[in-house]
XYZ file of C-alpha atoms in Angstrom:
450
model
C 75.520 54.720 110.275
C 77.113 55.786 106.890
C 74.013 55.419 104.902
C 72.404 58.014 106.628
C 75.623 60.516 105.351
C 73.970 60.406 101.713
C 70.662 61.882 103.031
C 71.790 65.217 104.674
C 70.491 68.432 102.930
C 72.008 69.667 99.816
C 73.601 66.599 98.418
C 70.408 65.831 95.964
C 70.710 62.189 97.130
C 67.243 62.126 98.841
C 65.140 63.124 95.494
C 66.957 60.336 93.191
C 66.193 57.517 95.984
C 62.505 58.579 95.623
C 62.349 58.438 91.753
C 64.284 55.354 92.098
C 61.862 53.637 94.386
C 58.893 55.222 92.489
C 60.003 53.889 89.003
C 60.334 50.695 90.561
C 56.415 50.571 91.824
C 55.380 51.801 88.051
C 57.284 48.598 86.824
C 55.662 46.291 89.491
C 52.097 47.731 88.655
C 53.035 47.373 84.913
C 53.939 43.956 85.165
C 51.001 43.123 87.643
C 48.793 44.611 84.388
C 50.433 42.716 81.739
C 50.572 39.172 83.173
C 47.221 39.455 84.186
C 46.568 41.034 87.954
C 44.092 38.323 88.311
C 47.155 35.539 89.221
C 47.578 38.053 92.427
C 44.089 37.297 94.024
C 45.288 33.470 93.071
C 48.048 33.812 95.391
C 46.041 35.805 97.596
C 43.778 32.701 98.241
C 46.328 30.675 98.429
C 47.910 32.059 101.566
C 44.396 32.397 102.914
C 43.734 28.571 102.562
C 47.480 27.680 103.679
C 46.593 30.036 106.888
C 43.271 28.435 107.697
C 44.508 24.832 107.252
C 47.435 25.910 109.788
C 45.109 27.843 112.484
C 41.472 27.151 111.394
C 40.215 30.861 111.022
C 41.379 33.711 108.141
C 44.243 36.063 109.368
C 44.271 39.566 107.333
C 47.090 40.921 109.669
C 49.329 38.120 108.835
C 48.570 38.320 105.440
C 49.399 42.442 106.067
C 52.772 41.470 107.532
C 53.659 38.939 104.843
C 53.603 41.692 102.439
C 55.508 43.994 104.698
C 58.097 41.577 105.336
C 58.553 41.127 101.386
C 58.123 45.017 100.563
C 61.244 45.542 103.320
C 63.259 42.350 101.514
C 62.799 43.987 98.352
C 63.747 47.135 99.593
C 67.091 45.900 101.043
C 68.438 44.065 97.951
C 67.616 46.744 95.920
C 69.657 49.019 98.057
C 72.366 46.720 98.486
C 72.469 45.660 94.742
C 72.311 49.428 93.875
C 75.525 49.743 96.202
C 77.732 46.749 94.747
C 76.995 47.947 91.192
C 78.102 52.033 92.378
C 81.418 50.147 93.750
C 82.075 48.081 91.482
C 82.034 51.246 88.755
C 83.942 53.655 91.156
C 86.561 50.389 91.737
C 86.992 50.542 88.513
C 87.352 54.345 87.220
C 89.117 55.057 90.500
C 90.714 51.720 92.109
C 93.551 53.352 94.716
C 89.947 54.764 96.999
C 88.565 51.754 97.127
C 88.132 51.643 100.924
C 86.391 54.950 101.727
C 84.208 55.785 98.234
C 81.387 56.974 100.472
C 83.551 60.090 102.143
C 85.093 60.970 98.778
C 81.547 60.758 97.062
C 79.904 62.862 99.749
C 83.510 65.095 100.092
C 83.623 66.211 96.367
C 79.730 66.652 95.933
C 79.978 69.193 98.756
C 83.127 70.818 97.723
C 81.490 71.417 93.871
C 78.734 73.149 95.658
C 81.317 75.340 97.155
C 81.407 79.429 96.433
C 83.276 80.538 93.092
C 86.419 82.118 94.505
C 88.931 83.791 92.161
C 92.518 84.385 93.545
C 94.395 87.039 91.478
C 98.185 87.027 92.077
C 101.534 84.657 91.638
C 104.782 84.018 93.593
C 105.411 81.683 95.885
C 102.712 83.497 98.198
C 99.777 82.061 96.136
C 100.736 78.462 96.096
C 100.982 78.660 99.497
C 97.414 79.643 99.787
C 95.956 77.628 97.179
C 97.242 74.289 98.769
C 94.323 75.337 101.519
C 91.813 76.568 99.414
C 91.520 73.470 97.022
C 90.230 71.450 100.685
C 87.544 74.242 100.339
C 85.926 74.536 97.495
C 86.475 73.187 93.519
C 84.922 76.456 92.324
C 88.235 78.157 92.570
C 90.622 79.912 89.621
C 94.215 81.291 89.702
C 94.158 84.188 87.678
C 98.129 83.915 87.444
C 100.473 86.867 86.379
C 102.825 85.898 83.448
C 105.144 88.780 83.821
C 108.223 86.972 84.941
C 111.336 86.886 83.394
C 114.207 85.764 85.588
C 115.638 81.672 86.372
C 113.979 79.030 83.549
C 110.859 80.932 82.871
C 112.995 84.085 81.807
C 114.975 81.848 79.342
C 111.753 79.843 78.124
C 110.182 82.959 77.043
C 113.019 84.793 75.488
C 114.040 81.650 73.495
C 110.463 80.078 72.455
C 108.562 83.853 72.362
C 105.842 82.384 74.720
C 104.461 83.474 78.079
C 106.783 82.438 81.119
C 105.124 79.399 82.598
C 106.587 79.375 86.123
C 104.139 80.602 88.661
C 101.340 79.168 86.053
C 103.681 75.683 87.159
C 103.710 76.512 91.029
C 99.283 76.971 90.654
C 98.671 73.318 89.019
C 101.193 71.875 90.978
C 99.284 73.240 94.802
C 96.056 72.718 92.712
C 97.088 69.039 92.080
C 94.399 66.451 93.580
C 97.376 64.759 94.842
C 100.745 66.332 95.391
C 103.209 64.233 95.605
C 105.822 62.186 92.889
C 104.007 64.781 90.268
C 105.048 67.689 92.230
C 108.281 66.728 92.621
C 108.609 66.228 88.752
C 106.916 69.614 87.803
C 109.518 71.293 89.907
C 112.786 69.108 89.125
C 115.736 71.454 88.126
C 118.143 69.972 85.355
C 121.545 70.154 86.491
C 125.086 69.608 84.241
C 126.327 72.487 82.463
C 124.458 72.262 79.070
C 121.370 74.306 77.573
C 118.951 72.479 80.218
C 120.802 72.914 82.968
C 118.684 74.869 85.386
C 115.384 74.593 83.665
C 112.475 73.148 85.634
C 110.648 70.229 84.731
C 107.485 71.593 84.519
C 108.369 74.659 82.703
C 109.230 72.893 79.464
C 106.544 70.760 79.822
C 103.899 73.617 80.050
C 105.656 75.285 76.919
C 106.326 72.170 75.394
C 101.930 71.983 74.886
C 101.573 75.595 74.290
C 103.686 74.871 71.170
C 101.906 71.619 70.096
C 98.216 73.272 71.000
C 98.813 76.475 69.683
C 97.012 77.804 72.461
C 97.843 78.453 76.282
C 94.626 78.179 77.882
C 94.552 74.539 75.630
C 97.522 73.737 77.485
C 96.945 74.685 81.041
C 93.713 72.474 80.649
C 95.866 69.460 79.275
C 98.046 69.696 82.201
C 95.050 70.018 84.818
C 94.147 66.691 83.577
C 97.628 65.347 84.072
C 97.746 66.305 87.601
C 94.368 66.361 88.612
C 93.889 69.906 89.151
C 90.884 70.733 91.662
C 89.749 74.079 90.139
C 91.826 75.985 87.271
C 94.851 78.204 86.571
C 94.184 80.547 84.123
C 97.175 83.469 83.000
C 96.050 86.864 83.084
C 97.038 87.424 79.658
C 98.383 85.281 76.608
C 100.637 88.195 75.583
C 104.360 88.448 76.215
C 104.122 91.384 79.140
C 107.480 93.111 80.088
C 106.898 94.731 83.708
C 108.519 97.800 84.329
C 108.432 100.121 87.350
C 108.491 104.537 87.698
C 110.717 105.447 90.749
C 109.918 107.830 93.106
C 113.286 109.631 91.258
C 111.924 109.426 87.371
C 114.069 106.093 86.787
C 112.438 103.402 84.604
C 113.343 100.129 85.624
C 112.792 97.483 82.859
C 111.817 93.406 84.173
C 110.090 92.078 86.786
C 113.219 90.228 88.045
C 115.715 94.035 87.539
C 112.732 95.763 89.927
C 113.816 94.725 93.272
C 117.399 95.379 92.707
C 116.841 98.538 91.813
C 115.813 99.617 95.577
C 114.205 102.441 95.018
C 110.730 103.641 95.828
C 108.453 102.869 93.741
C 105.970 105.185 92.044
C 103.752 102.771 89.589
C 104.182 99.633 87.111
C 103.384 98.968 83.817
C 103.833 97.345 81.269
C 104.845 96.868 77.426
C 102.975 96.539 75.857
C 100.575 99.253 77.541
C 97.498 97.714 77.359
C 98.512 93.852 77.090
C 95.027 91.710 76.078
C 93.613 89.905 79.029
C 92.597 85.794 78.583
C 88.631 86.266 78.561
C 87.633 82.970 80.683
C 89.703 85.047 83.289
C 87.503 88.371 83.100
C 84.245 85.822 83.557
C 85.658 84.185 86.090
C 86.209 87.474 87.763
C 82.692 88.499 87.282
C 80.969 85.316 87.858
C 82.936 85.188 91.142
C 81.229 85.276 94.986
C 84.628 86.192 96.437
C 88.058 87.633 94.598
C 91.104 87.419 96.595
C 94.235 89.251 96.097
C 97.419 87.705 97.269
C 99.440 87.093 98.989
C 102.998 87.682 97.025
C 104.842 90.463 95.863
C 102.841 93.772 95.879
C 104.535 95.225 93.024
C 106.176 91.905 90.832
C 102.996 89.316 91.390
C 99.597 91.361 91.721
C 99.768 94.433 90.057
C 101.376 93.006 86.636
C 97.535 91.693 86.916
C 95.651 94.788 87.568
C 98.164 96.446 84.618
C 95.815 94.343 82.114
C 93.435 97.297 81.243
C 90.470 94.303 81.245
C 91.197 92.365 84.286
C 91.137 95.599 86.042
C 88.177 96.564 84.850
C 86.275 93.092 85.349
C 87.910 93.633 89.551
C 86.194 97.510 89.594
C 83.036 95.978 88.190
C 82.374 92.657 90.204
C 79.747 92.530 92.811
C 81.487 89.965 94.302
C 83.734 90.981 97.966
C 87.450 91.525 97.384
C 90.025 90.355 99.886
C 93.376 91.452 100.201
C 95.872 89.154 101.604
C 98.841 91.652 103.257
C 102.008 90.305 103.374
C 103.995 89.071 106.519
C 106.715 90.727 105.961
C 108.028 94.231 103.882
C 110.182 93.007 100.785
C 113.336 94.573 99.859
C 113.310 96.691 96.812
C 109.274 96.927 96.100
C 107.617 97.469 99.998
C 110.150 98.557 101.901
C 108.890 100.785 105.303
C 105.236 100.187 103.584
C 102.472 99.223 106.334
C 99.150 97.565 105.606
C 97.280 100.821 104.466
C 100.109 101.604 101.827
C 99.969 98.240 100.526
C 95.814 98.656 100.013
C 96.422 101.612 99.149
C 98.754 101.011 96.031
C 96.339 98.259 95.246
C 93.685 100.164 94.796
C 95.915 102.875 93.036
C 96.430 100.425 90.177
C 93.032 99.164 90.558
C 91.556 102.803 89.411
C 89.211 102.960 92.297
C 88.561 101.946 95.855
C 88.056 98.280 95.294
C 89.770 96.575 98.539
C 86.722 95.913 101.049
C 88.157 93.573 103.697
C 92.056 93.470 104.273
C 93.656 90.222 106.014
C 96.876 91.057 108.069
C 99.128 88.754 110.228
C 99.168 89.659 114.110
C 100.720 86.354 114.836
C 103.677 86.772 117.289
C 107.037 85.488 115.187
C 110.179 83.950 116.924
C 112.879 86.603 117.727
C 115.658 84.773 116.052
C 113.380 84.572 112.845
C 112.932 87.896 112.584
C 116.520 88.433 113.086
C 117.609 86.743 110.133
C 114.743 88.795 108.032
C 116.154 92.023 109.654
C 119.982 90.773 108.039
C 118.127 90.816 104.813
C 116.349 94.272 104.877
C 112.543 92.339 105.415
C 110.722 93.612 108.742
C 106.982 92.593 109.670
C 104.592 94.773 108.074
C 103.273 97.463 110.791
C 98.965 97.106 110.579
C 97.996 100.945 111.249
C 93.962 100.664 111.650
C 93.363 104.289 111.432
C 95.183 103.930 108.149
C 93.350 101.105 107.044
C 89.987 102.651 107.982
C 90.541 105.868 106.133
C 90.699 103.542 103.198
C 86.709 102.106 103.944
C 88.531 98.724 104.401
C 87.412 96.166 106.910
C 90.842 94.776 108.509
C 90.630 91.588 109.929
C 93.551 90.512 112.305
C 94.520 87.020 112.931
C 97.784 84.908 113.725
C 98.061 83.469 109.939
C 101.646 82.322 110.159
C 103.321 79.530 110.204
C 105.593 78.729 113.222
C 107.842 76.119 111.846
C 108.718 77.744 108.386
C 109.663 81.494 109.880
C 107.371 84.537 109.109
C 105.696 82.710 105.982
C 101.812 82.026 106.062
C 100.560 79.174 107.330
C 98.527 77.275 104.309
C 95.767 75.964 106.890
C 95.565 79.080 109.261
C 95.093 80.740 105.938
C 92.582 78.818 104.228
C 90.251 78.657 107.494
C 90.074 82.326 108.427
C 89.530 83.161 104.724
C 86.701 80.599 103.872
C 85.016 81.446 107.626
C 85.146 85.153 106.198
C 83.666 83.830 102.526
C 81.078 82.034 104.533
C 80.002 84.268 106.608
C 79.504 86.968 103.595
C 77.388 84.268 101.605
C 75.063 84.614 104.351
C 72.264 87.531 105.033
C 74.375 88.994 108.055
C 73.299 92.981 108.892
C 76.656 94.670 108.559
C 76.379 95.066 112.439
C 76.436 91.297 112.706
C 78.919 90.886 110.434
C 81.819 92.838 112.223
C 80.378 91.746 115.458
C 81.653 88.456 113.733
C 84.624 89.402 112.673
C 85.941 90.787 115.702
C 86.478 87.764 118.107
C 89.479 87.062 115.653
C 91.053 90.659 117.071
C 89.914 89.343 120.545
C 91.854 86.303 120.029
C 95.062 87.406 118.893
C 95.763 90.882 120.257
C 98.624 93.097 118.692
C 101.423 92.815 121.292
């Protein structure tokens, strides 16, 4: 029984039906007054004689059930009429979803009613996650670092003096309603040997609008309407950051891309300018938000070139709203080396200017041997989760097996999405903190740290 999907609770199907049905009896009454309700008692006594020539005595109960019978037939070709005209529009505006326009209806109304969830970060790491969140909820944002400057977003903004558009390219594209041909365009690499070899699709087509519009945030809505984007991507800043890092030894290490190869501890980032300008519909995203999420990605190269915006840091202190922190699988070379899940939170929160961190998601997933193996050849070992640590902090840890067998010691999108939005959920509701981490814990129960 499909119909009966457009009544459950929340949907605000139920109150339209009524002031359908009851506009309907206000035009039947106004008809009944303007043609005269005197032709109704005609008709009236014309099924009464019809019935007495037929059984010889008046019948008020089949008179009754006459007018039932008629109410119901009126009812039913309404409803049906009501439900070719809604097909034939949605056939028309959206002809490919022909088949199933009741489940997409009844999907997207509940996932607008979703909770407003800001993810702050970049890399490859938030893709990943965002390809699971947008089955969640469309109130999401990307609050996306623009700090890059290696591969075709390095050359981009050194040649046209505009932000580097590739992990603003990598958000739309997980973001798109449906990935696909368009994804496979937006991140098509030129090849040859000329001035576009290398260069990615979607890169020049992102700067290609920032130079007709004049504006970035003009462009990142122009293509979210190309692709379909289910929530939005918004840059951190619209200045042209350079990220630099202070190691533990006094060097300064100029570029997001020269950090890493510099392997050496780090002591802080920032940036040049110092105090770049942040995009305002990202700070009111921030504080409009019911959850903010931070990562996963690089610690020191995707989501603190974010919290180095004087503004968006700020807006992150200020918010009501829970944060999360997303650890990382595994330690990168160059920027987390030997780091655990406290130093990572704790660097965080270093940047953020204040103990803002107040549940921390870490993998305790076991990964194949010979996966880890190959990490180990490359200087990347799983991070260690050290719950005293973590606790000192005043951060909830949650531990859960987020990764994703078949790719190595990468998060699994799905794993990912579900154990954050069961968290999200469970903090929209009026838990008792004692609940809460009663709650929380059967994910510890399940996958125990071997």
């Amino acid at each position: 029984m499909r119909f009966f999907k457009w009544l459950h609770p929340g949907l605000h199907i139920k109150r339209w039906l009524f002031l359908f049905g009851l506009g309907m009896m206000c035009t039947s009454f106004g008809i009944v007054l303007t043609f005269n309700y005197q032709w109704i008692g005609q008709v009236e006594e014309w099924t009464f004689r019809l019935l007495y020539e037929a059984t010889g005595h008046y019948n008020y109960t089949v008179l009754a059930s006459l007018g039932i019978v008629i109410l119901l037939a009126g009812i039913l070709i309404m409803g049906w009429s009501t439900r070719r005209l809604i097909r034939t529009m949605l056939g028309v505006i959206m002809p490919n979803e022909s088949e199933n326009l009741s489940e997409l209806i009844l999907s997207n109304m509940k996932l607008s009613k979703g909770p407003k969830v800001v993810v702050i970060g970049g890399g490859t790491g938030l893709s990943v996650m965002l390809r699971g969140l947008k089955t969640k909820t469309y109130n999401l944002t990307a609050v996306v670092t623009v700090a890059d400057d290696g591969g075709s977003s390095g050359r981009i903004r050194q040649d046209l003096d505009i932000i580097a558009p590739g992990d603003l390219r990598n958000c739309l594209v997980a973001l798109a309603d449906k990935e696909g041909l368009m994804e496979k365009l937006f991140a098509h690499r030129f090849g040859g040997s000329g001035n576009l070899s290398g260069h990615s699709f979607g890169n020049l087509f992102i700067a290609a609008l920032i130079e007709v519009l004049g504006d970035v945030e003009g462009a990142m809505d122009a293509t979210s309407k190309v692709l379909k984007v289910r929530g939005k991507v918004i840059p951190s800043s619209a200045d042209k950051i350079l990220l630099n890092a202070e190691l533990s030894d006094g060097t300064i290490v100029q570029g997001e891309s020269q950090i890493p190869r510099a392997h050496g501890k780090i002591k802080r980032v920032f940036t040049t300018p110092e105090h770049p300008r942040a995009v305002q519909s990202a700070v009111d995203a921030i504080r409009d938000a019911d959850a903010i999420v931070l990562g996963p990605g690089s610690l020191y190269t995707s989501i603190m070139p974010n919290l180095c915006i004087p503004d968006i840091a700020a807006a992150v202190r200020e918010s009501k709203a829970k944060k999360i922190y997303i650890c990382n699988v595994m330690t990168q070379p160059g920027e987390t080396d030997g780091y655990s899940v406290a130093d990572h939170v704790k660097a965080i929160e270093r940047q953020a200017g204040a103990p803002v961190i107040d549940f921390v998601m870490a993998n305790n997933g076991d990964v194949d041997p010979a996966i880890l193996q190959k990490y180990a050849a490359a200087g990347q070992y799983p991070v260690q989760i050290d719950k005293k640590e973590i606790h000192k902090t005043g951060a909830t840890l949650i531990q859960a097996d987020l990764v994703n067998k078949e790719t190595g010691a990468t998060h699994d999108t799905n794993k990912l999405a579900n154990v954050l939005f069961d968290l999200i959920n469970a903090l929209r509701t009026d838990l008792s903190p004692e609940l809460l981490h009663y709650y929380l814990k059967r994910y510890n129960l399940k996958h125990p740290r071997r």
